[in-house]
Short mmCIF file of C-alpha atoms and ligand atoms in Angstrom, two decimals:
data_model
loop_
_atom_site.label_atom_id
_atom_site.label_comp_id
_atom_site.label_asym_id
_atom_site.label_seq_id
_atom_site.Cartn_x
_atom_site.Cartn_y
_atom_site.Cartn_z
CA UNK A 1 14.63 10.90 -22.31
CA UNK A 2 15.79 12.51 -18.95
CA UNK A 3 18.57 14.47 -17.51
CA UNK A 4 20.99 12.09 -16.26
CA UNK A 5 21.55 14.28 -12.70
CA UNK A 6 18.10 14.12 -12.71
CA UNK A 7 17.56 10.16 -12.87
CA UNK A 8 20.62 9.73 -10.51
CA UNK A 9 19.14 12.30 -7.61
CA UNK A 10 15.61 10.63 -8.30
CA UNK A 11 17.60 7.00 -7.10
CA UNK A 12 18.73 8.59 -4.14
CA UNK A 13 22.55 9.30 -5.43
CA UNK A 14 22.24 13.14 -3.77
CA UNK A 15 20.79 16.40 -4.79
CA UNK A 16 21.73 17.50 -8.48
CA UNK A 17 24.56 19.11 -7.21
CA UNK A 18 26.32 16.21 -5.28
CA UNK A 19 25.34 14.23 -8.80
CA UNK A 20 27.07 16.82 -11.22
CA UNK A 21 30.48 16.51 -8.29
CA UNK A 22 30.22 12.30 -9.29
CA UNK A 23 30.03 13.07 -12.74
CA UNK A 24 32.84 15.81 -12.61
CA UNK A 25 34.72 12.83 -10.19
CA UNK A 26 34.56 10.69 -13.36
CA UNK A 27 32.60 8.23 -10.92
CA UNK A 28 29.43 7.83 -13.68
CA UNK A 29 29.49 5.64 -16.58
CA UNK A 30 26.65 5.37 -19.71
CA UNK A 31 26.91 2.44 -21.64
CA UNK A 32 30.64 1.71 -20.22
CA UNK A 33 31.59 4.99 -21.55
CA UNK A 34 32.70 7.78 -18.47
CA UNK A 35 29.93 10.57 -18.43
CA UNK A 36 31.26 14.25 -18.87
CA UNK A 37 27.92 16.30 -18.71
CA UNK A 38 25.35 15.52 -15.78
CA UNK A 39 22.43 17.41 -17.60
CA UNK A 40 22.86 15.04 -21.13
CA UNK A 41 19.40 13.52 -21.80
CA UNK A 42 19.44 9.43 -21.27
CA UNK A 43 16.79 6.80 -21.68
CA UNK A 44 17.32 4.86 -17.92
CA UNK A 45 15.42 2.23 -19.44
CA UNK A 46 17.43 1.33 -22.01
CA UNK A 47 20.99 2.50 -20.96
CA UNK A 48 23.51 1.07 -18.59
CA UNK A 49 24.43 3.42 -15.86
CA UNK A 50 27.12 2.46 -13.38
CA UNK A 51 27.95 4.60 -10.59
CA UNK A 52 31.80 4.14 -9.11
CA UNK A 53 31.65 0.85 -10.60
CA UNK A 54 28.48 -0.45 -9.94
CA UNK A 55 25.50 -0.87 -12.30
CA UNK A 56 22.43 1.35 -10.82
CA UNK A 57 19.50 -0.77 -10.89
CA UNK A 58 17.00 1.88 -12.48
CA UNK A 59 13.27 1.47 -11.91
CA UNK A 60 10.51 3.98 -12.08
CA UNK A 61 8.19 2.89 -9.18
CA UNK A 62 8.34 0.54 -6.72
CA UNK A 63 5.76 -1.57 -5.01
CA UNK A 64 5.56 -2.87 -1.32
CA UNK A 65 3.78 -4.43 0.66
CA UNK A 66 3.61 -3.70 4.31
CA UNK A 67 1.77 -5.57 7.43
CA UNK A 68 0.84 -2.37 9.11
CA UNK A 69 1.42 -2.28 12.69
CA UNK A 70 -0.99 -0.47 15.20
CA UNK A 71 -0.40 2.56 16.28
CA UNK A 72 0.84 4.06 13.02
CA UNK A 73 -0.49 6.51 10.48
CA UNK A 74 -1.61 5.41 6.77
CA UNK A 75 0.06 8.91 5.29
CA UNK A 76 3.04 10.49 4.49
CA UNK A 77 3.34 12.76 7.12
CA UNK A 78 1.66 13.33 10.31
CA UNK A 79 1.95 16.23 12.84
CA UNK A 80 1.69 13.72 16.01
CA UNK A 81 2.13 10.28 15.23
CA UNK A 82 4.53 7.98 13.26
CA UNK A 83 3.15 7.46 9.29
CA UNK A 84 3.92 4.31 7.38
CA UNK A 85 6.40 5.95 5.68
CA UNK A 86 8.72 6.65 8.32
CA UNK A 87 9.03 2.65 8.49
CA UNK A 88 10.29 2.60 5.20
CA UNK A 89 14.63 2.62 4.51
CA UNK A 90 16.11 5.37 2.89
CA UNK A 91 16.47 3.22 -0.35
CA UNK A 92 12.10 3.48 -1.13
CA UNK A 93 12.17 6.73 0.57
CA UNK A 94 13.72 8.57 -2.33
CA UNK A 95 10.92 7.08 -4.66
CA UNK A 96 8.67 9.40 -2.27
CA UNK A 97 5.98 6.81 -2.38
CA UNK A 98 2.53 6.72 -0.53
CA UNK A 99 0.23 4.41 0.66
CA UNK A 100 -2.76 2.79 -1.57
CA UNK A 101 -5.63 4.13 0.72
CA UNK A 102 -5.93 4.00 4.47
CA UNK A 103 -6.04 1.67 7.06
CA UNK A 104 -7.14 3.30 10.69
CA UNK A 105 -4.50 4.27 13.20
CA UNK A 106 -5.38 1.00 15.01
CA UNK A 107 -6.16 -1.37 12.10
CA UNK A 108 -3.25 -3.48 11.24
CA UNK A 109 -2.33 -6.18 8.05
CA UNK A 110 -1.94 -5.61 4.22
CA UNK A 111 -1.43 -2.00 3.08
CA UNK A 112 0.22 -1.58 -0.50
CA UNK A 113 2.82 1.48 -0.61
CA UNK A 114 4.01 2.63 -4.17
CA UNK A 115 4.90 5.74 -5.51
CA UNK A 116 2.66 4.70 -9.06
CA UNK A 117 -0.44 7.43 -8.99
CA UNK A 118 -2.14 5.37 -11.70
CA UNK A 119 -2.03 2.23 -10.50
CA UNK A 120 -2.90 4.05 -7.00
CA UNK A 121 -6.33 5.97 -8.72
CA UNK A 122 -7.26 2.74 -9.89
CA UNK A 123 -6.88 0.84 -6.72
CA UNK A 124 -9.08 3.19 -4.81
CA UNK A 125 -11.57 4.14 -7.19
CA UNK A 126 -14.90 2.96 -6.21
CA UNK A 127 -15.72 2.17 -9.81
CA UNK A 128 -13.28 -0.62 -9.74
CA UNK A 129 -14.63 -2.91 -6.60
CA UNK A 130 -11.80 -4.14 -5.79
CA UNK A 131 -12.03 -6.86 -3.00
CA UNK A 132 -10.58 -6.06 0.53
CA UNK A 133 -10.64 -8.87 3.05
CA UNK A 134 -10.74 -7.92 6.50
CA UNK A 135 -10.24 -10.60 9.91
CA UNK A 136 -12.01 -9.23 12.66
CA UNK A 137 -12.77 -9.94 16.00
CA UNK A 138 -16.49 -8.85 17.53
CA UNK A 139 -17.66 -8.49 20.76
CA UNK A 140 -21.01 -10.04 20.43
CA UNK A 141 -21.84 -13.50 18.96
CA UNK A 142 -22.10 -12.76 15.45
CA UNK A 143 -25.31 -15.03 13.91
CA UNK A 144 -26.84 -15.19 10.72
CA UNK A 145 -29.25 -13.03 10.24
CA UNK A 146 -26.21 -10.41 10.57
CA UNK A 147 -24.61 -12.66 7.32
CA UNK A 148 -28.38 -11.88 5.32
CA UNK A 149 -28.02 -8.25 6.25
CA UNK A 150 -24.24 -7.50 5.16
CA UNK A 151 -25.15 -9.42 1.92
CA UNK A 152 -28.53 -7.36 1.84
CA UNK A 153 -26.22 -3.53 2.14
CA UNK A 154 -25.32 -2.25 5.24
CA UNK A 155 -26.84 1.11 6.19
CA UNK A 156 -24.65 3.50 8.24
CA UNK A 157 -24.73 5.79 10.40
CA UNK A 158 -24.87 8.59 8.04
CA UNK A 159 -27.33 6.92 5.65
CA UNK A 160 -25.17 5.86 3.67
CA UNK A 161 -26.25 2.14 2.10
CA UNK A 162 -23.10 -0.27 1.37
CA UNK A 163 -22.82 -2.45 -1.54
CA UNK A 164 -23.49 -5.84 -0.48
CA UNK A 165 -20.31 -7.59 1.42
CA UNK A 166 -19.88 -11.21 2.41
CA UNK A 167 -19.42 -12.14 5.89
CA UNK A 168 -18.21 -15.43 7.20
CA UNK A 169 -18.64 -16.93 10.72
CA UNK A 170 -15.02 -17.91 11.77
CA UNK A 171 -16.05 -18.60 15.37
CA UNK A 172 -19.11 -16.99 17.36
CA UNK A 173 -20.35 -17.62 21.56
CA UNK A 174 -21.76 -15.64 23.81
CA UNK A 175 -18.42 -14.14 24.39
CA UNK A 176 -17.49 -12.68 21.12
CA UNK A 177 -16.49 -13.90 17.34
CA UNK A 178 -14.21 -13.82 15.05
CA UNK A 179 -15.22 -13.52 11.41
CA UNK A 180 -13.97 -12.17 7.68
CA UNK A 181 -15.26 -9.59 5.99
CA UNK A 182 -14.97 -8.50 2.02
CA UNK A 183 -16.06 -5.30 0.90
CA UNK A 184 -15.59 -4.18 -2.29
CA UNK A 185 -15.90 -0.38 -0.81
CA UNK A 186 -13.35 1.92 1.12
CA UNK A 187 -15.62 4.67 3.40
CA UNK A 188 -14.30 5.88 6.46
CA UNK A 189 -13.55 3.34 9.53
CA UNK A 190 -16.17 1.17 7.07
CA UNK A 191 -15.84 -2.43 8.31
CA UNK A 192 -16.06 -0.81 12.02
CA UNK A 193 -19.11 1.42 11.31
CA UNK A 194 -20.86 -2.28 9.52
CA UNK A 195 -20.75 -3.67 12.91
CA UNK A 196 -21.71 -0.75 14.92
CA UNK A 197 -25.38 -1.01 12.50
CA UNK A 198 -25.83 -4.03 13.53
CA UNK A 199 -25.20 -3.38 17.03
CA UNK A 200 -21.91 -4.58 17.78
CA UNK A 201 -18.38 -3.81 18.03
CA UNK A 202 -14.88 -4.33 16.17
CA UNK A 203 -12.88 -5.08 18.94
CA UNK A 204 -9.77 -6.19 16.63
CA UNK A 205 -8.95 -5.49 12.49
CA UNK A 206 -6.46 -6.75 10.13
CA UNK A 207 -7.06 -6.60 6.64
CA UNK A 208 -5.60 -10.27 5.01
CA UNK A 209 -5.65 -9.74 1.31
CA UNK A 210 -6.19 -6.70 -1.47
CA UNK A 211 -7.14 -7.09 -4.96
CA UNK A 212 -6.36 -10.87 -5.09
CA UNK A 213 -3.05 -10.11 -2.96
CA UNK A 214 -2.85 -11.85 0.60
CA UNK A 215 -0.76 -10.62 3.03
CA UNK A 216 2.42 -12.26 3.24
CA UNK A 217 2.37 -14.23 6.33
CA UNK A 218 6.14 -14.08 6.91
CA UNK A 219 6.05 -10.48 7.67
CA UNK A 220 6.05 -9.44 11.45
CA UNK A 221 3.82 -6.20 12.10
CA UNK A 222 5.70 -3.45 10.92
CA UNK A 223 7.78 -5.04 8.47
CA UNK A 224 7.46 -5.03 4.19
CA UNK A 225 8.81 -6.51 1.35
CA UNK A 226 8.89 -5.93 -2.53
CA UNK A 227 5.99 -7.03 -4.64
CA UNK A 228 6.90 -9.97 -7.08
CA UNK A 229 6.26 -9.76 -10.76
CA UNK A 230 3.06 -12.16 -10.13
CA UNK A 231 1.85 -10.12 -7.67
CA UNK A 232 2.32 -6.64 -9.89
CA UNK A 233 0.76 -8.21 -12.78
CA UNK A 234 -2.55 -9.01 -10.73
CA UNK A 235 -3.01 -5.83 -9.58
CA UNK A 236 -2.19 -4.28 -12.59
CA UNK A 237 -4.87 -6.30 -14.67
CA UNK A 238 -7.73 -5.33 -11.92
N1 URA B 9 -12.65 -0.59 7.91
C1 URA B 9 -12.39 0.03 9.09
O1 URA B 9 -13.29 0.25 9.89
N2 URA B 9 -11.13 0.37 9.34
C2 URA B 9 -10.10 0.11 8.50
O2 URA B 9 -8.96 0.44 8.81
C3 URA B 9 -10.39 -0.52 7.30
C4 URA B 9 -11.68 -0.86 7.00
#
């Protein structure tokens, strides 16, 4: 059970105050009946509330997926630059959600924004592997004895070894390649830092699917949509 002025301001219907006005206003109904007190305790899941006359679609979290653009922060807030979040409409703002992990500054393609901390720990926890695929474009020809040694464990820079990752030829010349990548691992600038041990360069990165969902080719860079049920329900039984 929750305070109804609390559910309402957590939808984005104004602070607590502007939500007690409504209810004073005669504007909020529970269960067709016109609400008198703004702190009486409701169940939002199980209650109709209607709000001047229209039924407030209640949810707890919410779950998008975005096709990151470049140039733009994976965070809620940045001193300098623009964050994911400041893509988002008003309407998911008030959920104050946050993206699953990071994808760099200059890395573009799937990145899941929710505001649900569990599903969120799970996501990122590197006890979970969860698959990350990753298009990329190299400067150098990429061949296969650099196939044997992402499937052997990368060593980086710092020592680090990777767990083994699977890397597919796309197209490779002289001139450059492009290839995918699936890592099971989130490190710092990882997929980048993979090439650079094997002496070679990222030169372009967008990440294609997460935890069995692909990016939704539809989207334009910068733009997100709602998860479907389907797509909920697989990451939720990772
Ligand atoms: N690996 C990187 O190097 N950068 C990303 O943004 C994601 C994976």
């Amino acid at each position: 059970m929750e305070r109804l002025d609390k559910v309402l301001a957590n939808l984005g219907y104004g602070s607590r105050k502007e939500v007690k006005a409504l209810v004073k206003n005669k504007e909020v109904e529970i269960d067709g009946k016109i609400a008198t007190d703004s702190s009486v305790q409701i169940d939002p899941e199980k209650c109709e509330i209607k709000v001047a006359g229209n039924v407030v679609n209640y949810r707890k979290y919410i779950y998008l997926m975005m096709n990151k653009p470049d140039g733009v922060v994976s965070a809620t807030f940045d001193k300098y630059d623009e964050t994911v979040i400041d893509l988002i409409d008003d309407e998911y703002k008030v959920f104050n959600p946050f993206p699953v992990g990071r994808l760099d500054k200059d890395t573009v393609g799937l990145l899941l924004i929710t505001n649900d901390g569990e599903l969120n720990h799970r996501l990122i926890s590197p006890k979970w592997h969860v698959d990350k695929v990753y298009y990329a474009e190299i400067n150098k020809k990429v061949e296969e004895r650099d196939i044997e040694a992402f499937q052997k464990g990368i060593v980086l820079d710092d020592g680090y070894k990777c767990m083994p990752a699977k890397l597919e030829i796309l197209r490779a010349d002289e001139h450059g390649s492009e290839v995918k990548v699936t890592i099971q691992e989130g490190k710092f600038h990882q997929v980048k830092r993979m090439f650079n041990s094997v002496g070679k360069n990222v030169v372009f990165l967008k990440r294609v699917s997460f935890g069995g969902i692909k990016l939704d080719e539809d989207l334009a860079e910068g733009e997100y949509r709602e998860l479907s049920k389907e797509e909920i329900e697989i990451l939720k039984s990772i």
